[in-house]
Amino acid sequence: MNPAAAFGIRANLGQVLHQLLQVLLVGMTIGMMRNVVPALAETEFGVPRGSFMLLVAFVVAFGFVKGAMNFVAGRLAERIGRKQVLLAGWLVAVPIPPLVYFAPSWDWIVAATVLLGVNQGLTWSMTQTAKLDLTRADQRGLVIGLNEFAGYVGLAIAGVVTGYAASLWGPREGLLWFGAAVIGLATLLAWLGVAETLPWAQAEVKRHATPTAQSLRPRYPIGVSEQPTTREVFALMSWRDRRMAALCQAGLVEKFVDALVWAFWPVYLHQQGVGLPGIGWIVGVYGFTWGAAQFVTGKLSDRLGRHQLNAWGMWICGAGVALMPLGSGAGWWSASAAVAGLGMAMLYPNLSAAVADIAHPNWRASAIGIYRFWRDLGYGIGALGLGAAAALGGQLESAFWFVAVAMLVSGAVLYCWGEETHPRLNPAT
């Protein structure tokens, strides 16, 4: 297939489906660590009750490692290709299930989560970058929505399945066999079925200077060299371009929610007397709502724009977090999880789409990698913040208020500093 003549989802449907299956398996890999492990941290892995900072240690490790690997993955993919980075990410994941199975202490869980951070930073970044290579500018919201739908549905499925597996076979053996099956299948499919998409990105650069492309030219950041250095792109994304900085800070803060869902939701629900399958379903409502709604929100941003969806998504997601400790019962907790998931679906694909809108094809993979660096650093910073909030407040509920307020403030910063990035709705003059 000639990439110069084959942009779009339909023209590359086979590869898009391969990449969606990859990200489904990426989501399942992280999902296996998000229900059973935190809920049984005290009884199975020896974390003392009330040790909030120790409990969040594995999420902190994951966040800092994944953030760094996102940064590395973007630059590396522009040099050696997307497929090689994807394969490397899967090979790193191979030791994770045995580490959890044989873990004598929480330190081993932290070590397994470090490897998980490397895996997620390399694989999830590449599934998103590859699909952006293959598709047109007017499909970015849709394709990122599909990407995140597949990943977070995979995460939710894994949470439910591992909950039942842990009840039937024990937590260690259930996670061992589930993880080995998912990682083994993903590695095999990446090796045999995934194509290298770097030629599509290179073809887009050549097409970029045509009159048709110029007529809908995005508002690219000014003063950037054609082949910018790593330092130049990092500065641009982090502070030099206010729009990119607004998107990066919003990405960072929204991960506070995911850190809370990972580290404290299972523990909170377990303390309220909910069993492992029940925890899997309640937390799964968040993942399923987030994933399914992105079918709509990603495509909607291609028509109506990214900016309003992003800002309102921050506020609605924060409201869902605040609702969780205000009531009781499976119905209430599931409803609050659905509200948080809906808000996340509004913002999650469209923050990435906004970055892709105004990042030049020459350095788009780097821009996405740096955005994802800041975004996933939010796991680590957020976990430290919610752990400190819970410790200072003496109860898990304090962490919920910390995250809700952070989402409110960050959404306001995004609304004031950001702008519409869709090239059709706000093209460069």
Short mmCIF file of C-alpha atoms in Angstrom, two decimals, residues 43-336:
data_model
loop_
_atom_site.label_atom_id
_atom_site.label_comp_id
_atom_site.label_asym_id
_atom_site.label_seq_id
_atom_site.Cartn_x
_atom_site.Cartn_y
_atom_site.Cartn_z
CA THR A 43 -4.30 -9.11 53.64
CA GLU A 44 -2.26 -10.52 50.75
CA PHE A 45 0.81 -8.25 50.47
CA GLY A 46 1.33 -7.00 54.02
CA VAL A 47 0.50 -3.26 53.74
CA PRO A 48 -0.49 -2.05 57.25
CA ARG A 49 -4.01 -0.64 57.54
CA GLY A 50 -4.00 3.18 57.33
CA SER A 51 -0.60 3.35 55.60
CA PHE A 52 -1.90 5.66 52.89
CA MET A 53 1.48 6.74 51.51
CA LEU A 54 2.74 3.15 51.32
CA LEU A 55 -0.47 2.10 49.60
CA VAL A 56 -0.06 4.69 46.83
CA ALA A 57 3.66 3.91 46.34
CA PHE A 58 3.00 1.59 43.41
CA VAL A 59 0.86 4.20 41.63
CA VAL A 60 3.56 6.85 42.22
CA ALA A 61 6.18 4.53 40.71
CA PHE A 62 3.91 3.78 37.75
CA GLY A 63 3.21 7.45 37.06
CA PHE A 64 6.79 8.66 37.05
CA VAL A 65 8.03 5.70 34.99
CA LYS A 66 5.19 5.81 32.46
CA GLY A 67 5.54 9.57 32.07
CA ALA A 68 9.24 9.25 31.32
CA MET A 69 8.66 6.39 28.89
CA ASN A 70 6.02 8.40 26.99
CA PHE A 71 8.66 11.06 26.46
CA VAL A 72 11.22 8.49 25.30
CA ALA A 73 8.72 6.62 23.12
CA GLY A 74 7.80 9.68 21.07
CA ARG A 75 11.39 10.56 20.18
CA LEU A 76 12.39 6.93 19.66
CA ALA A 77 9.46 6.29 17.32
CA GLU A 78 10.67 9.06 15.00
CA ARG A 79 14.05 7.33 14.72
CA ILE A 80 13.48 3.56 14.71
CA GLY A 81 9.75 3.35 13.92
CA ARG A 82 6.50 2.73 15.74
CA LYS A 83 6.43 -1.08 15.53
CA GLN A 84 9.85 -1.61 17.13
CA VAL A 85 8.86 0.53 20.11
CA LEU A 86 5.56 -1.37 20.44
CA LEU A 87 7.35 -4.74 20.47
CA ALA A 88 9.87 -3.52 23.04
CA GLY A 89 6.99 -2.47 25.29
CA TRP A 90 5.45 -5.95 25.20
CA LEU A 91 8.74 -7.72 25.90
CA VAL A 92 9.20 -5.58 29.04
CA ALA A 93 5.80 -6.77 30.31
CA VAL A 94 6.65 -10.50 30.26
CA PRO A 95 7.99 -10.65 33.88
CA ILE A 96 5.00 -8.83 35.43
CA PRO A 97 2.67 -11.81 36.12
CA PRO A 98 5.43 -13.96 37.74
CA LEU A 99 6.50 -11.03 39.92
CA VAL A 100 2.95 -10.65 41.26
CA TYR A 101 2.54 -14.40 41.72
CA PHE A 102 5.77 -14.86 43.74
CA ALA A 103 5.64 -11.47 45.55
CA PRO A 104 6.60 -11.92 49.24
CA SER A 105 5.99 -8.23 50.00
CA TRP A 106 4.61 -4.96 48.63
CA ASP A 107 8.09 -4.08 47.28
CA TRP A 108 7.68 -6.72 44.59
CA ILE A 109 4.33 -5.19 43.58
CA VAL A 110 6.04 -1.80 43.25
CA ALA A 111 8.75 -3.42 41.08
CA ALA A 112 6.11 -5.07 38.88
CA THR A 113 4.38 -1.72 38.53
CA VAL A 114 7.62 -0.08 37.38
CA LEU A 115 7.75 -2.61 34.53
CA LEU A 116 4.06 -1.95 33.89
CA GLY A 117 4.84 1.76 33.56
CA VAL A 118 7.51 1.03 30.93
CA ASN A 119 5.10 -1.27 29.09
CA GLN A 120 2.24 1.22 29.09
CA GLY A 121 4.41 4.18 28.12
CA LEU A 122 5.78 2.38 25.07
CA THR A 123 2.73 0.43 23.89
CA TRP A 124 -0.16 2.85 24.49
CA SER A 125 1.82 5.75 23.01
CA MET A 126 2.54 3.75 19.86
CA THR A 127 -1.04 2.57 19.29
CA GLN A 128 -2.19 6.20 19.40
CA THR A 129 0.67 7.56 17.28
CA ALA A 130 0.28 4.83 14.65
CA LYS A 131 -3.43 5.49 14.19
CA LEU A 132 -2.81 9.23 13.90
CA ASP A 133 -0.25 8.44 11.19
CA LEU A 134 -2.86 6.50 9.21
CA THR A 135 -5.85 8.84 9.46
CA ARG A 136 -6.88 12.27 8.22
CA ALA A 137 -7.00 15.47 10.26
CA ASP A 138 -10.81 15.47 10.26
CA GLN A 139 -10.80 11.99 11.88
CA ARG A 140 -8.44 12.66 14.78
CA GLY A 141 -11.12 13.03 17.43
CA LEU A 142 -12.83 9.85 16.24
CA VAL A 143 -9.65 7.80 16.00
CA ILE A 144 -8.38 8.85 19.43
CA GLY A 145 -11.85 8.19 20.82
CA LEU A 146 -11.74 4.69 19.33
CA ASN A 147 -8.23 4.18 20.70
CA GLU A 148 -9.17 5.19 24.24
CA PHE A 149 -12.48 3.31 24.00
CA ALA A 150 -10.64 0.08 23.25
CA GLY A 151 -8.03 0.67 25.96
CA TYR A 152 -10.39 1.55 28.78
CA VAL A 153 -12.96 -1.09 27.90
CA GLY A 154 -10.05 -3.54 28.08
CA LEU A 155 -9.14 -2.10 31.48
CA ALA A 156 -12.71 -2.47 32.73
CA ILE A 157 -13.05 -6.03 31.39
CA ALA A 158 -9.82 -7.01 33.13
CA GLY A 159 -11.03 -5.56 36.43
CA VAL A 160 -14.22 -7.64 36.31
CA VAL A 161 -12.56 -10.85 35.05
CA THR A 162 -9.69 -10.72 37.57
CA GLY A 163 -12.19 -10.12 40.38
CA TYR A 164 -13.94 -13.38 39.55
CA ALA A 165 -10.66 -15.19 38.85
CA ALA A 166 -9.28 -14.15 42.23
CA SER A 167 -12.44 -15.42 43.95
CA LEU A 168 -12.29 -18.77 42.13
CA TRP A 169 -8.56 -19.58 42.05
CA GLY A 170 -6.96 -17.13 44.48
CA PRO A 171 -5.55 -13.68 43.69
CA ARG A 172 -2.03 -14.72 42.74
CA GLU A 173 -2.87 -17.63 40.46
CA GLY A 174 -5.76 -15.76 38.82
CA LEU A 175 -3.52 -12.80 37.97
CA LEU A 176 -0.70 -15.07 36.79
CA TRP A 177 -2.72 -16.91 34.15
CA PHE A 178 -4.74 -13.90 33.04
CA GLY A 179 -1.62 -11.75 32.66
CA ALA A 180 0.38 -14.42 30.86
CA ALA A 181 -2.42 -15.00 28.33
CA VAL A 182 -2.93 -11.30 27.59
CA ILE A 183 0.76 -10.37 27.30
CA GLY A 184 1.64 -13.46 25.26
CA LEU A 185 -1.20 -12.88 22.78
CA ALA A 186 -0.37 -9.18 22.43
CA THR A 187 3.31 -9.82 21.73
CA LEU A 188 2.51 -12.43 19.08
CA LEU A 189 -0.05 -10.21 17.31
CA ALA A 190 2.27 -7.17 17.38
CA TRP A 191 5.04 -9.20 15.78
CA LEU A 192 2.91 -10.85 13.09
CA GLY A 193 0.13 -8.39 12.32
CA VAL A 194 1.15 -4.77 12.96
CA ALA A 195 2.67 -2.71 10.12
CA GLU A 196 5.19 0.12 10.46
CA THR A 197 3.34 3.46 10.03
CA LEU A 198 6.29 5.87 9.97
CA PRO A 199 6.06 6.08 6.13
CA TRP A 200 2.55 7.54 6.47
CA ALA A 201 3.84 10.32 8.72
CA GLN A 202 6.63 11.05 6.23
CA ALA A 203 4.12 11.14 3.36
CA GLU A 204 1.98 13.61 5.33
CA VAL A 205 4.94 15.97 5.63
CA LYS A 206 5.28 16.00 1.83
CA ARG A 207 1.56 16.55 1.36
CA HIS A 208 1.52 19.28 4.00
CA ALA A 209 2.74 22.04 1.63
CA THR A 210 0.02 21.57 -1.02
CA PRO A 211 -2.54 24.37 -1.57
CA THR A 212 -5.37 22.20 -0.18
CA ALA A 213 -3.49 21.64 3.04
CA GLN A 214 -2.63 25.32 3.34
CA SER A 215 -6.29 26.36 3.11
CA LEU A 216 -7.07 24.58 6.39
CA ARG A 217 -3.72 25.12 8.04
CA PRO A 218 -3.89 24.71 11.84
CA ARG A 219 -2.64 27.38 14.20
CA TYR A 220 0.78 25.81 14.64
CA PRO A 221 3.07 27.31 17.29
CA ILE A 222 5.29 30.01 15.81
CA GLY A 223 9.07 30.19 16.01
CA VAL A 224 9.66 26.43 15.84
CA SER A 225 12.37 24.99 13.61
CA GLU A 226 11.48 22.42 10.96
CA GLN A 227 13.28 19.63 12.85
CA PRO A 228 13.27 20.86 16.47
CA THR A 229 15.50 19.40 19.15
CA THR A 230 14.11 17.50 22.11
CA ARG A 231 14.78 20.52 24.34
CA GLU A 232 12.95 22.83 21.94
CA VAL A 233 9.84 20.64 21.75
CA PHE A 234 9.80 20.11 25.51
CA ALA A 235 9.97 23.86 26.19
CA LEU A 236 7.29 24.55 23.59
CA MET A 237 4.89 22.01 25.09
CA SER A 238 5.57 22.84 28.72
CA TRP A 239 5.57 26.66 28.82
CA ARG A 240 6.44 28.49 25.59
CA ASP A 241 3.07 27.93 23.88
CA ARG A 242 0.27 28.78 26.31
CA ARG A 243 -2.23 26.52 24.53
CA MET A 244 0.06 23.49 24.76
CA ALA A 245 0.85 24.30 28.41
CA ALA A 246 -2.88 24.49 29.19
CA LEU A 247 -3.45 21.11 27.58
CA CYS A 248 -0.49 19.55 29.41
CA GLN A 249 -1.57 20.79 32.84
CA ALA A 250 -5.12 19.56 32.24
CA GLY A 251 -3.75 16.18 31.22
CA LEU A 252 -1.64 16.03 34.37
CA VAL A 253 -4.51 16.90 36.72
CA GLU A 254 -7.08 14.59 35.12
CA LYS A 255 -4.77 11.69 35.99
CA PHE A 256 -5.39 12.52 39.65
CA VAL A 257 -8.79 10.92 39.05
CA ASP A 258 -7.30 7.75 37.64
CA ALA A 259 -4.81 7.55 40.52
CA LEU A 260 -7.74 7.81 42.94
CA VAL A 261 -9.72 5.16 41.07
CA TRP A 262 -6.72 2.83 41.04
CA ALA A 263 -5.34 3.26 44.53
CA PHE A 264 -8.31 4.23 46.73
CA TRP A 265 -11.63 3.31 45.09
CA PRO A 266 -11.10 -0.47 45.62
CA VAL A 267 -9.88 0.12 49.18
CA TYR A 268 -12.78 2.48 49.97
CA LEU A 269 -15.37 0.07 48.57
CA HIS A 270 -13.71 -2.89 50.31
CA GLN A 271 -13.96 -1.01 53.62
CA GLN A 272 -17.67 -0.45 52.90
CA GLY A 273 -18.13 -4.23 52.70
CA VAL A 274 -18.17 -4.69 48.91
CA GLY A 275 -16.66 -7.97 47.64
CA LEU A 276 -14.07 -8.27 44.87
CA PRO A 277 -16.59 -8.99 42.05
CA GLY A 278 -18.73 -6.07 43.24
CA ILE A 279 -15.71 -3.76 43.30
CA GLY A 280 -14.87 -4.92 39.79
CA TRP A 281 -18.34 -4.02 38.54
CA ILE A 282 -18.54 -0.59 40.26
CA VAL A 283 -15.08 0.45 39.11
CA GLY A 284 -15.95 -1.16 35.78
CA VAL A 285 -18.89 1.25 35.36
CA TYR A 286 -16.35 4.08 35.34
CA GLY A 287 -14.23 2.31 32.72
CA PHE A 288 -17.14 1.15 30.56
CA THR A 289 -18.80 4.60 30.58
CA TRP A 290 -15.50 6.30 29.82
CA GLY A 291 -14.74 3.86 27.03
CA ALA A 292 -18.18 3.66 25.39
CA ALA A 293 -18.92 7.40 25.53
CA GLN A 294 -15.73 8.15 23.61
CA PHE A 295 -17.42 6.74 20.52
CA VAL A 296 -19.59 9.85 20.70
CA THR A 297 -17.32 12.46 22.27
CA GLY A 298 -14.36 11.86 19.95
CA LYS A 299 -16.49 12.16 16.81
CA LEU A 300 -18.42 15.08 18.31
CA SER A 301 -15.21 17.07 18.73
CA ASP A 302 -14.49 16.63 15.00
CA ARG A 303 -17.75 18.51 14.34
CA LEU A 304 -18.17 20.93 17.25
CA GLY A 305 -14.57 21.43 18.39
CA ARG A 306 -12.36 20.32 21.25
CA HIS A 307 -12.21 23.27 23.65
CA GLN A 308 -15.66 23.27 25.27
CA LEU A 309 -15.74 19.48 25.57
CA ASN A 310 -12.36 19.51 27.29
CA ALA A 311 -13.20 22.18 29.86
CA TRP A 312 -16.66 20.84 30.71
CA GLY A 313 -15.27 17.32 30.85
CA MET A 314 -12.86 18.39 33.60
CA TRP A 315 -15.69 19.85 35.67
CA ILE A 316 -18.15 16.97 35.18
CA CYS A 317 -15.49 14.38 35.98
CA GLY A 318 -14.59 16.27 39.18
CA ALA A 319 -18.28 16.33 40.15
CA GLY A 320 -18.47 12.54 39.76
CA VAL A 321 -15.49 12.14 42.09
CA ALA A 322 -17.11 14.39 44.70
CA LEU A 323 -20.36 12.40 44.57
CA MET A 324 -18.76 9.05 45.48
CA PRO A 325 -18.35 9.60 49.28
CA LEU A 326 -21.61 11.58 49.62
CA GLY A 327 -23.86 8.53 49.45
CA SER A 328 -23.86 4.77 49.93
CA GLY A 329 -24.98 1.62 48.19
CA ALA A 330 -24.01 0.01 44.91
CA GLY A 331 -26.51 2.13 42.94
CA TRP A 332 -25.12 5.44 44.24
CA TRP A 333 -21.48 4.43 43.82
CA SER A 334 -22.15 3.15 40.30
CA ALA A 335 -23.95 6.37 39.35
CA SER A 336 -21.10 8.54 40.62
#
